[in-house]
Short mmCIF file of C-alpha atoms (C1' of nucleotides) in Angstrom, two decimals:
data_model
loop_
_atom_site.label_atom_id
_atom_site.label_comp_id
_atom_site.label_asym_id
_atom_site.label_seq_id
_atom_site.Cartn_x
_atom_site.Cartn_y
_atom_site.Cartn_z
CA UNK A 21 132.68 72.18 -17.44
CA UNK A 22 135.46 73.48 -15.26
CA UNK A 23 135.30 72.26 -11.67
CA UNK A 24 135.07 75.78 -10.35
CA UNK A 25 132.10 76.57 -12.56
CA UNK A 26 130.40 73.38 -11.42
CA UNK A 27 131.05 74.29 -7.82
CA UNK A 28 129.68 77.75 -8.37
CA UNK A 29 126.49 76.47 -9.99
CA UNK A 30 125.70 73.67 -7.61
CA UNK A 31 126.26 75.65 -4.46
CA UNK A 32 125.10 79.00 -3.36
CA UNK A 33 127.99 81.31 -2.56
CA UNK A 34 127.76 82.45 1.05
CA UNK A 35 128.89 85.88 2.17
CA UNK A 36 131.75 85.63 4.67
CA UNK A 37 129.73 87.50 7.29
CA UNK A 38 127.18 84.67 7.36
CA UNK A 39 129.70 81.99 8.36
CA UNK A 40 129.78 80.65 11.90
CA UNK A 41 131.16 77.59 13.72
CA UNK A 42 127.80 75.82 13.80
CA UNK A 43 126.89 75.74 10.12
CA UNK A 44 129.28 73.66 8.09
CA UNK A 45 127.77 73.43 4.63
CA UNK A 46 128.89 76.52 2.79
CA UNK A 47 130.84 77.70 -0.19
CA UNK A 48 132.57 81.06 -0.23
CA UNK A 49 134.09 82.98 -3.08
CA UNK A 50 137.12 84.93 -1.94
CA UNK A 51 140.30 86.59 -3.08
CA UNK A 52 143.60 85.78 -1.40
CA UNK A 53 144.62 89.23 -0.17
CA UNK A 54 147.56 88.05 1.93
CA UNK A 55 149.63 84.90 1.95
CA UNK A 56 152.06 84.00 4.68
CA UNK A 57 155.17 81.85 4.45
CA UNK A 58 155.16 78.17 5.23
CA UNK A 59 156.47 77.89 8.76
CA UNK A 60 157.50 74.96 10.88
CA UNK A 61 156.89 74.89 14.59
CA UNK A 62 157.82 72.72 17.51
CA UNK A 63 156.35 73.06 20.96
CA UNK A 64 154.87 71.12 23.84
CA UNK A 65 151.79 70.31 21.79
CA UNK A 66 153.78 68.79 18.98
CA UNK A 67 155.40 69.90 15.79
CA UNK A 68 154.37 70.52 12.24
CA UNK A 69 154.08 73.10 9.53
CA UNK A 70 151.54 75.83 9.08
CA UNK A 71 150.67 78.77 6.92
CA UNK A 72 147.95 81.42 6.83
CA UNK A 73 146.08 83.30 4.16
CA UNK A 74 143.80 86.26 4.49
CA UNK A 75 140.67 85.99 2.38
CA UNK A 76 138.40 88.81 1.22
CA UNK A 77 134.94 88.39 -0.28
CA UNK A 78 132.79 90.58 -2.50
CA UNK A 79 131.47 92.54 0.48
CA UNK A 80 135.01 93.34 1.58
CA UNK A 81 134.65 91.05 4.61
CA UNK A 82 137.91 89.39 5.58
CA UNK A 83 138.83 86.24 7.41
CA UNK A 84 142.08 84.49 8.18
CA UNK A 85 142.39 80.86 7.15
CA UNK A 86 145.00 78.51 8.57
CA UNK A 87 146.31 75.23 7.23
CA UNK A 88 148.41 72.71 9.12
CA UNK A 89 150.63 69.86 7.99
CA UNK A 90 149.03 67.86 5.14
CA UNK A 91 146.56 70.63 4.37
CA UNK A 92 149.37 73.19 4.43
CA UNK A 93 151.42 71.15 1.96
CA UNK A 94 148.39 70.51 -0.23
CA UNK A 95 147.23 74.09 -0.48
CA UNK A 96 150.41 76.15 -0.18
CA UNK A 97 151.05 76.20 -3.92
CA UNK A 98 147.40 76.25 -4.88
CA UNK A 99 146.73 79.53 -3.11
CA UNK A 100 148.22 82.40 -5.08
CA UNK A 101 148.18 85.95 -3.87
CA UNK A 102 145.52 88.01 -5.65
CA UNK A 103 143.60 85.07 -7.15
CA UNK A 104 139.95 84.23 -6.50
CA UNK A 105 138.80 80.85 -5.19
CA UNK A 106 135.70 78.92 -4.26
CA UNK A 107 136.26 77.31 -0.87
CA UNK A 108 134.10 74.85 1.06
CA UNK A 109 134.40 72.31 3.86
CA UNK A 110 136.44 74.45 6.18
CA UNK A 111 135.76 74.82 9.88
CA UNK A 112 135.34 77.98 11.88
CA UNK A 113 136.31 78.78 15.38
CA UNK A 114 136.30 81.90 17.49
CA UNK A 115 139.37 83.96 16.66
CA UNK A 116 141.93 84.60 19.37
CA UNK A 117 141.70 88.35 19.90
CA UNK A 118 145.32 88.56 20.84
CA UNK A 119 146.55 87.44 17.44
CA UNK A 120 143.87 88.31 14.98
CA UNK A 121 145.01 90.30 11.99
CA UNK A 122 141.67 90.92 10.27
CA UNK A 123 138.35 92.21 11.48
CA UNK A 124 136.42 89.01 12.04
CA UNK A 125 135.17 87.26 15.16
CA UNK A 126 136.03 83.92 13.60
CA UNK A 127 138.97 82.31 11.91
CA UNK A 128 138.92 79.42 9.48
CA UNK A 129 140.85 76.19 9.44
CA UNK A 130 141.18 74.20 6.24
CA UNK A 131 142.12 70.54 6.37
CA UNK A 132 143.14 68.19 3.57
CA UNK A 133 139.47 67.43 2.81
CA UNK A 134 138.57 71.07 2.29
CA UNK A 135 137.76 72.11 -1.24
CA UNK A 136 139.70 74.93 -2.85
CA UNK A 137 139.00 75.69 -6.51
CA UNK A 138 140.36 78.62 -8.41
CA UNK A 139 137.60 80.78 -9.92
CA UNK A 140 139.57 81.31 -13.09
CA UNK A 141 136.56 82.27 -15.22
CA UNK A 142 135.61 85.18 -13.05
CA UNK A 143 135.68 88.87 -13.63
CA UNK A 144 135.22 88.68 -9.89
CA UNK A 145 133.94 91.76 -8.21
CA UNK A 146 136.18 91.31 -5.21
CA UNK A 147 138.52 94.04 -4.04
CA UNK A 148 142.21 93.77 -4.82
CA UNK A 149 144.86 94.42 -2.19
CA UNK A 150 143.87 97.68 -0.62
CA UNK A 151 146.47 99.93 0.95
CA UNK A 152 146.04 102.39 3.77
CA UNK A 153 149.19 104.42 3.35
CA UNK A 154 150.72 106.17 6.32
CA UNK A 155 152.85 109.19 5.33
CA UNK A 156 156.45 108.69 6.44
CA UNK A 157 156.32 111.65 8.82
CA UNK A 158 153.29 110.10 10.54
CA UNK A 159 154.94 106.80 11.47
CA UNK A 160 155.80 107.85 15.02
CA UNK A 161 152.68 106.58 16.77
CA UNK A 162 153.22 103.12 15.33
CA UNK A 163 156.74 102.61 16.72
CA UNK A 164 156.89 99.25 18.48
CA UNK A 165 153.13 98.85 18.21
CA UNK A 166 151.32 95.74 17.12
CA UNK A 167 149.60 97.65 14.33
CA UNK A 168 151.17 97.26 10.93
CA UNK A 169 151.40 100.05 8.37
CA UNK A 170 151.34 100.40 4.61
CA UNK A 171 153.85 102.79 3.08
CA UNK A 172 154.36 104.18 -0.40
CA UNK A 173 157.46 106.07 -1.47
CA UNK A 174 160.22 106.71 -3.96
CA UNK A 175 163.13 104.32 -3.65
CA UNK A 176 166.28 106.33 -3.05
CA UNK A 177 168.76 103.54 -2.54
CA UNK A 178 168.96 99.78 -2.35
CA UNK A 179 171.60 97.89 -0.40
CA UNK A 180 173.14 94.60 -1.48
CA UNK A 181 171.66 91.46 0.02
CA UNK A 182 173.14 90.70 3.40
CA UNK A 183 173.17 87.48 5.32
CA UNK A 184 171.93 88.03 8.86
CA UNK A 185 172.44 85.50 11.58
CA UNK A 186 169.32 85.14 13.68
CA UNK A 187 170.14 85.27 17.38
CA UNK A 188 167.45 82.83 18.41
CA UNK A 189 168.58 79.81 16.42
CA UNK A 190 171.76 80.83 14.58
CA UNK A 191 170.14 80.38 11.17
CA UNK A 192 170.93 82.94 8.51
CA UNK A 193 168.31 85.06 6.77
CA UNK A 194 168.77 87.25 3.70
CA UNK A 195 168.08 90.94 4.24
CA UNK A 196 168.23 94.04 2.10
CA UNK A 197 167.69 97.63 3.19
CA UNK A 198 166.03 100.19 0.96
CA UNK A 199 165.62 103.89 1.66
CA UNK A 200 162.24 105.29 0.76
CA UNK A 201 161.06 108.92 0.61
CA UNK A 202 157.66 110.53 0.20
CA UNK A 203 156.01 113.93 -0.15
CA UNK A 204 156.48 114.64 3.55
CA UNK A 205 160.16 115.10 2.61
CA UNK A 206 161.16 112.40 5.04
CA UNK A 207 163.01 109.19 4.38
CA UNK A 208 162.88 105.88 6.18
CA UNK A 209 164.84 102.64 5.93
CA UNK A 210 162.80 99.57 5.08
CA UNK A 211 164.38 96.16 5.70
CA UNK A 212 163.24 93.51 3.25
CA UNK A 213 163.64 89.97 4.59
CA UNK A 214 163.86 86.53 3.05
CA UNK A 215 162.43 86.18 -0.45
CA UNK A 216 161.53 89.85 -0.52
CA UNK A 217 165.24 90.64 -0.23
CA UNK A 218 166.27 88.26 -2.98
CA UNK A 219 163.41 88.68 -5.45
CA UNK A 220 161.73 92.08 -5.44
CA UNK A 221 164.78 93.50 -3.65
CA UNK A 222 166.96 92.48 -6.61
CA UNK A 223 164.42 93.95 -9.01
CA UNK A 224 164.60 97.24 -7.11
CA UNK A 225 168.38 97.22 -7.13
CA UNK A 226 168.40 96.76 -10.89
CA UNK A 227 166.19 99.82 -11.46
CA UNK A 228 167.29 101.90 -8.47
CA UNK A 229 168.71 104.61 -10.77
CA UNK A 230 165.18 105.21 -12.11
CA UNK A 231 163.85 106.04 -8.62
CA UNK A 232 160.95 103.58 -8.75
CA UNK A 233 157.84 103.88 -6.62
CA UNK A 234 157.39 101.12 -4.09
CA UNK A 235 154.16 100.34 -2.20
CA UNK A 236 154.44 97.99 0.75
CA UNK A 237 151.59 96.50 2.73
CA UNK A 238 151.91 95.27 6.32
CA UNK A 239 155.15 96.69 7.68
CA UNK A 240 156.25 96.53 11.26
CA UNK A 241 157.47 99.84 12.68
CA UNK A 242 160.56 99.56 14.85
CA UNK A 243 162.72 102.09 16.69
CA UNK A 244 166.14 101.43 15.19
CA UNK A 245 167.72 104.82 14.42
CA UNK A 246 164.56 106.48 15.62
CA UNK A 247 162.08 104.88 13.26
CA UNK A 248 162.58 101.87 11.03
CA UNK A 249 160.38 99.60 8.96
CA UNK A 250 160.62 95.89 8.48
CA UNK A 251 158.75 93.41 6.32
CA UNK A 252 156.98 90.39 7.79
CA UNK A 253 156.03 87.12 6.16
CA UNK A 254 152.71 88.59 5.11
CA UNK A 255 154.10 91.83 3.68
CA UNK A 256 153.37 92.65 0.05
CA UNK A 257 155.79 94.73 -2.02
CA UNK A 258 154.63 96.28 -5.30
CA UNK A 259 156.99 98.11 -7.66
CA UNK A 260 155.51 101.02 -9.63
CA UNK A 261 151.95 99.96 -8.78
CA UNK A 262 149.21 101.28 -11.04
CA UNK A 263 147.35 103.26 -8.40
CA UNK A 264 146.61 106.96 -8.06
CA UNK A 265 148.99 107.45 -5.11
CA UNK A 266 151.82 106.12 -7.22
CA UNK A 267 151.16 108.57 -10.03
CA UNK A 268 150.90 111.47 -7.61
CA UNK A 269 154.18 110.55 -5.98
CA UNK A 270 155.90 110.16 -9.34
CA UNK A 271 154.70 113.62 -10.43
CA UNK A 272 155.85 115.17 -7.19
CA UNK A 273 159.25 113.52 -7.38
CA UNK A 274 159.89 114.38 -11.02
CA UNK A 275 158.79 117.99 -10.63
CA UNK A 276 160.36 118.90 -7.30
CA UNK A 277 161.03 115.93 -5.02
CA UNK A 278 164.29 114.94 -6.67
CA UNK A 279 165.74 118.40 -6.00
CA UNK A 280 164.47 118.56 -2.43
CA UNK A 281 166.68 117.81 0.51
CA UNK A 282 165.09 115.20 2.71
CA UNK A 283 165.86 114.09 6.25
CA UNK A 284 165.50 110.71 7.87
CA UNK A 285 162.25 110.58 9.82
CA UNK A 286 164.09 109.23 12.85
CA UNK A 287 166.99 111.66 12.81
CA UNK A 288 167.47 113.86 15.83
CA UNK A 289 165.10 111.81 17.91
CA UNK A 290 166.69 110.61 21.09
CA UNK A 291 165.52 107.25 22.39
CA UNK A 292 162.99 108.85 24.73
CA UNK A 293 161.60 111.29 22.20
CA UNK A 294 161.90 109.10 19.14
CA UNK A 295 158.77 108.90 17.06
CA UNK A 296 158.19 112.60 17.45
CA UNK A 297 156.75 112.39 20.92
CA UNK A 298 153.71 110.54 19.61
CA UNK A 299 154.78 107.05 20.51
CA UNK A 300 152.99 105.19 23.25
CA UNK A 301 156.35 105.23 24.99
CA UNK A 302 157.08 108.90 24.52
CA UNK A 303 156.60 109.42 28.26
CA UNK A 304 159.24 106.85 29.05
CA UNK A 305 161.52 107.71 31.97
CA UNK A 306 164.36 106.02 33.76
CA UNK A 307 163.85 104.52 37.21
CA UNK A 308 166.00 107.34 38.60
CA UNK A 309 163.31 109.77 37.52
CA UNK A 310 160.98 108.08 40.00
CA UNK A 311 163.38 107.29 42.84
CA UNK A 312 164.97 110.74 42.84
CA UNK A 313 161.66 112.53 43.17
CA UNK A 314 159.92 111.58 46.45
CA UNK A 315 157.02 113.97 45.86
CA UNK A 316 156.21 112.55 42.43
CA UNK A 317 152.54 111.68 42.35
CA UNK A 318 151.85 113.28 45.70
CA UNK A 319 149.17 115.80 44.81
CA UNK A 320 148.05 114.21 41.56
CA UNK A 321 148.71 110.87 39.85
CA UNK A 322 151.82 110.69 37.68
CA UNK A 323 151.81 108.70 34.47
CA UNK A 324 154.86 107.44 32.67
CA UNK A 325 156.31 104.40 30.97
CA UNK A 326 159.45 102.54 31.90
CA UNK A 327 161.33 99.72 30.34
CA UNK A 328 163.11 97.54 32.82
CA UNK A 329 164.25 94.07 33.69
CA UNK A 330 162.36 92.39 36.49
CA UNK A 331 164.98 91.39 39.02
CA UNK A 332 162.69 90.63 41.94
CA UNK A 333 158.99 90.73 42.71
CA UNK A 334 158.14 91.88 46.20
CA UNK A 335 155.38 89.72 47.62
CA UNK A 336 153.90 92.46 49.82
CA UNK A 337 152.88 95.07 47.27
CA UNK A 338 149.70 95.48 45.34
CA UNK A 339 150.02 95.58 41.62
CA UNK A 340 147.98 94.71 38.64
CA UNK A 341 149.28 93.47 35.34
CA UNK A 342 147.58 95.44 32.65
CA UNK A 343 149.69 94.46 29.70
CA UNK A 344 152.46 92.04 29.22
CA UNK A 345 154.27 91.87 25.97
CA UNK A 346 157.15 89.76 24.80
CA UNK A 347 160.03 91.83 23.49
CA UNK A 348 163.13 89.74 22.94
CA UNK A 349 165.26 87.15 24.62
CA UNK A 350 167.03 89.62 26.85
CA UNK A 351 164.24 92.02 27.64
CA UNK A 352 160.66 91.71 28.60
CA UNK A 353 158.48 94.75 28.29
CA UNK A 354 156.01 94.65 31.13
CA UNK A 355 153.52 97.38 31.75
CA UNK A 356 152.36 97.29 35.32
CA UNK A 357 149.88 99.62 36.88
CA UNK A 358 149.87 100.48 40.55
CA UNK A 359 146.29 100.13 41.65
CA UNK A 360 143.97 99.39 44.54
CA UNK A 361 144.79 96.24 46.48
CA UNK A 362 144.20 93.11 44.44
CA UNK A 363 144.87 89.44 44.93
CA UNK A 364 148.62 89.71 44.74
CA UNK A 365 149.24 86.00 44.89
CA UNK A 366 147.10 85.48 41.80
CA UNK A 367 148.59 88.44 39.97
CA UNK A 368 152.16 87.46 40.65
CA UNK A 369 151.45 83.88 39.67
CA UNK A 370 149.98 85.16 36.41
CA UNK A 371 152.95 87.39 35.82
CA UNK A 372 155.46 84.64 36.47
CA UNK A 373 153.58 82.27 34.21
CA UNK A 374 153.61 84.86 31.46
CA UNK A 375 157.35 85.30 31.85
CA UNK A 376 158.00 81.58 31.75
CA UNK A 377 155.77 81.31 28.66
CA UNK A 378 157.81 84.01 26.99
CA UNK A 379 161.00 82.17 27.82
CA UNK A 380 159.58 78.85 26.65
CA UNK A 381 158.50 80.36 23.36
CA UNK A 382 162.00 81.53 22.44
"C1'" DC B 28 147.78 72.71 16.50
"C1'" DC B 29 150.17 78.98 14.65
"C1'" DC B 30 150.40 83.55 16.90
"C1'" DC B 31 157.58 83.79 14.94
"C1'" DC B 32 159.09 87.63 11.72
"C1'" DC B 33 164.87 87.94 12.70
"C1'" DC B 34 170.49 92.24 12.41
"C1'" DC B 35 172.48 96.42 13.60
#
DNA sequence: CCCCCCCC
């Protein structure tokens, strides 16, 4: 008997929702619906390698599982995107809200003693990768947000692979840009990074003249040239996927899309109005807007966003840090909110610690 | 224990 069948018979399969940190003896049956790259890290707590998978069970419940070092090396090749596994002997802990990518209060850690068996015999009733496509003309609200998007479109062009030098550590990374269009008659540039540039990117280049459909899960939405898309380690790229949206898009393109003139979704958007005025930063102003208008906020509160460097923190003003987000090595995006008097010493200490954390993490 | 996701 195959090990996976034995495992299935000797242990009840637990639904993912029933797992918690206090009950260790379980077996789950899950599909790998996302697989991250193997990464190495080095920080104050040590160094090592790590990778994540997202797992989905028959109820559609998802959880993120993380493997470090020996476990990462042991299971990296065993876990294949889209396959179904029996897993036991993992541990659960409360998920860090700040980083969680799936809807689950817990996250799972697998160590080298965890059991991972492919359920190869199964006609498993577990959902495949599910997309939630955002039409290209609706990408605005996602610009620079933490939320990732799925996009489907017709590939209009494919660039050669480029070698990009990463500013942070001078290493080079392969990149390829593709232009994608959809029924909203808008186009957007999608940057494919790393293996996606060299593998599926090459495949797309080879068939670019056939205007293939591409469906991409988990894209980050940036603001380069108004609106831009970029793959992450966990992104999934499917060429001519067999799904209804693909067929619909193909029909549209063949019947009228290919004759239609289409504009870049980011074109004509100035930096402050990029993303069609729907971005969380669409009310962004310059500091001059505030300093040149002494009556601003006099009769009613004024709301706006700014992006600025912190050059000095005055110790005699009340402020409250409401959000504090790392942007890049030269810029920190800090959202501060003027508010009723608070413990400024504590707030400024917090703020400064956050900034030094950001710098340390570069 | 990661939590980065790159470039114009």
